[in-house]
């Protein structure tokens, strides 16, 4: 599946999950969960990198431990994407992307990025890790 189709499905999934979309570009987007008993506005970042998509969910507040919320967010997003993918034909997905494209920031202007983790980051993440998934397309 082309990255564009994945992004269209992912954005549609975010809408179905009733999360807020804070930023969207041809390369990816930022979304935020709503506050509830189970969630405190975690940030979900989706970024297309070559032939893969990186997904990360992390707490935006002062939480030291996420109690599995970030993993749950990524799992819910992937489940909803798979559900939409099974229901929609490629032509409909292409139309979704074409409808989105005029409102997307061009890839060369995208401010989303994943910095290379330092040793400190790797150690800290082993204790207080945001959930990160990389998917080969």
CSV table of C-alpha atoms in Angstrom, one decimal:
chain,number,residue,atom,x,y,z
A,1,UNK,CA,0.0,0.0,0.0
A,2,UNK,CA,1.4,3.4,-0.9
A,3,UNK,CA,2.2,5.7,2.0
A,4,UNK,CA,-0.5,8.2,0.8
A,5,UNK,CA,-3.2,5.5,1.1
A,6,UNK,CA,-2.0,4.5,4.6
A,7,UNK,CA,-2.1,8.1,5.7
A,8,UNK,CA,-5.6,8.5,4.3
A,9,UNK,CA,-6.7,5.4,6.2
A,10,UNK,CA,-4.9,6.5,9.4
A,11,UNK,CA,-6.5,10.0,9.3
A,12,UNK,CA,-9.9,8.4,8.7
A,13,UNK,CA,-9.3,6.0,11.6
A,14,UNK,CA,-8.4,8.9,13.9
A,15,UNK,CA,-11.7,10.6,13.0
A,16,UNK,CA,-13.6,7.3,13.8
A,17,UNK,CA,-11.7,7.1,17.1
A,18,UNK,CA,-12.9,10.6,17.8
A,19,UNK,CA,-9.4,11.9,18.4
A,20,UNK,CA,-8.3,15.5,17.6
A,21,UNK,CA,-6.1,16.1,14.5
A,22,UNK,CA,-3.6,18.8,15.4
A,23,UNK,CA,-1.3,18.8,12.3
A,24,UNK,CA,-1.3,17.0,9.0
A,25,UNK,CA,1.1,16.9,6.1
A,26,UNK,CA,1.9,14.7,3.1
A,27,UNK,CA,4.5,13.0,5.3
A,28,UNK,CA,2.4,12.4,8.4
A,29,UNK,CA,0.3,13.9,11.2
A,30,UNK,CA,-0.2,14.6,14.9
A,31,UNK,CA,-3.4,13.5,16.7
A,32,UNK,CA,-4.4,13.8,20.3
A,33,UNK,CA,-6.7,11.5,22.4
A,34,UNK,CA,-9.5,13.1,24.3
A,35,UNK,CA,-9.4,13.3,28.1
A,36,UNK,CA,-11.3,10.6,29.8
A,37,UNK,CA,-10.8,8.2,32.7
A,38,UNK,CA,-8.5,6.1,30.6
A,39,UNK,CA,-6.7,8.9,28.7
A,40,UNK,CA,-5.0,12.2,29.4
A,41,UNK,CA,-4.6,13.7,25.9
A,42,UNK,CA,-1.8,11.4,24.6
A,43,UNK,CA,-0.1,12.6,21.4
A,44,UNK,CA,0.0,10.2,18.5
A,45,UNK,CA,2.5,10.9,15.8
A,46,UNK,CA,2.4,9.1,12.4
A,47,UNK,CA,5.2,9.7,10.0
A,48,UNK,CA,6.0,8.1,6.6
A,49,UNK,CA,9.7,7.3,6.1
A,50,UNK,CA,10.6,5.7,2.8
A,51,UNK,CA,8.8,2.4,2.6
A,52,UNK,CA,7.7,2.3,6.2
A,53,UNK,CA,5.4,4.2,8.6
A,54,UNK,CA,6.4,5.1,12.1
A,55,UNK,CA,3.8,5.4,14.8
A,56,UNK,CA,4.4,6.8,18.3
A,57,UNK,CA,2.1,7.5,21.2
A,58,UNK,CA,3.4,9.4,24.2
A,59,UNK,CA,1.9,11.2,27.2
A,60,UNK,CA,1.7,14.9,27.0
A,61,UNK,CA,1.3,15.6,30.7
A,62,UNK,CA,3.6,15.1,33.6
A,63,UNK,CA,3.0,11.3,33.8
A,64,UNK,CA,6.0,9.2,34.6
A,65,UNK,CA,4.3,5.9,33.8
A,66,UNK,CA,1.7,5.5,31.1
A,67,UNK,CA,0.1,2.3,32.5
A,68,UNK,CA,-0.1,0.9,29.0
A,69,UNK,CA,-2.1,3.7,27.5
A,70,UNK,CA,0.4,4.4,24.7
A,71,UNK,CA,0.4,0.8,23.6
A,72,UNK,CA,-3.4,0.7,23.7
A,73,UNK,CA,-3.5,3.9,21.6
A,74,UNK,CA,-1.3,2.4,18.9
A,75,UNK,CA,-3.2,-0.9,19.0
A,76,UNK,CA,-6.5,0.9,18.7
A,77,UNK,CA,-5.3,3.0,15.7
A,78,UNK,CA,-3.9,-0.1,13.9
A,79,UNK,CA,-7.1,-2.1,14.5
A,80,UNK,CA,-9.2,0.7,13.2
A,81,UNK,CA,-7.0,1.1,10.1
A,82,UNK,CA,-7.2,-2.6,9.4
A,83,UNK,CA,-11.0,-2.5,9.8
A,84,UNK,CA,-11.3,0.4,7.3
A,85,UNK,CA,-8.9,-1.2,4.9
A,86,UNK,CA,-11.0,-4.4,4.8
A,87,UNK,CA,-14.2,-2.3,4.2
A,88,UNK,CA,-12.9,0.1,1.6
A,89,UNK,CA,-11.7,-0.7,-1.9
A,90,UNK,CA,-8.5,0.9,-3.2
A,91,UNK,CA,-10.4,3.4,-5.4
A,92,UNK,CA,-12.3,4.7,-2.3
A,93,UNK,CA,-9.0,5.0,-0.4
A,94,UNK,CA,-7.4,6.9,-3.3
A,95,UNK,CA,-10.4,9.3,-3.3
A,96,UNK,CA,-10.0,9.8,0.4
A,97,UNK,CA,-6.4,10.8,-0.2
A,98,UNK,CA,-7.3,13.1,-3.1
A,99,UNK,CA,-9.9,14.8,-1.0
A,100,UNK,CA,-7.3,15.3,1.8
A,101,UNK,CA,-4.4,16.4,-0.4
A,102,UNK,CA,-5.3,20.1,-0.9
A,103,UNK,CA,-5.3,20.6,2.9
A,104,UNK,CA,-2.0,18.8,3.6
A,105,UNK,CA,1.2,20.7,4.2
A,106,UNK,CA,3.7,19.7,1.5
A,107,UNK,CA,6.2,17.0,2.5
A,108,UNK,CA,9.2,19.4,2.1
A,109,UNK,CA,7.6,21.8,4.6
A,110,UNK,CA,6.7,19.1,7.2
A,111,UNK,CA,7.9,19.9,10.7
A,112,UNK,CA,7.3,16.3,12.0
A,113,UNK,CA,10.5,14.3,12.6
A,114,UNK,CA,11.8,11.6,14.8
A,115,UNK,CA,15.3,12.6,16.1
A,116,UNK,CA,17.9,9.9,16.4
A,117,UNK,CA,17.7,8.6,20.0
A,118,UNK,CA,20.7,9.2,22.2
A,119,UNK,CA,22.0,6.7,24.7
A,120,UNK,CA,20.3,8.6,27.5
A,121,UNK,CA,17.0,8.5,25.5
A,122,UNK,CA,17.3,4.7,25.1
A,123,UNK,CA,18.0,4.2,28.8
A,124,UNK,CA,15.1,6.5,29.9
A,125,UNK,CA,12.8,4.8,27.3
A,126,UNK,CA,13.5,1.4,28.8
A,127,UNK,CA,11.9,2.6,32.0
A,128,UNK,CA,9.3,5.2,30.8
A,129,UNK,CA,8.8,4.3,27.2
A,130,UNK,CA,6.4,5.8,24.8
A,131,UNK,CA,5.1,3.2,22.4
A,132,UNK,CA,6.7,3.2,19.0
A,133,UNK,CA,5.9,1.0,16.1
A,134,UNK,CA,7.4,0.9,12.7
A,135,UNK,CA,5.5,-0.8,10.0
A,136,UNK,CA,6.9,-1.9,6.7
A,137,UNK,CA,4.5,-1.3,3.8
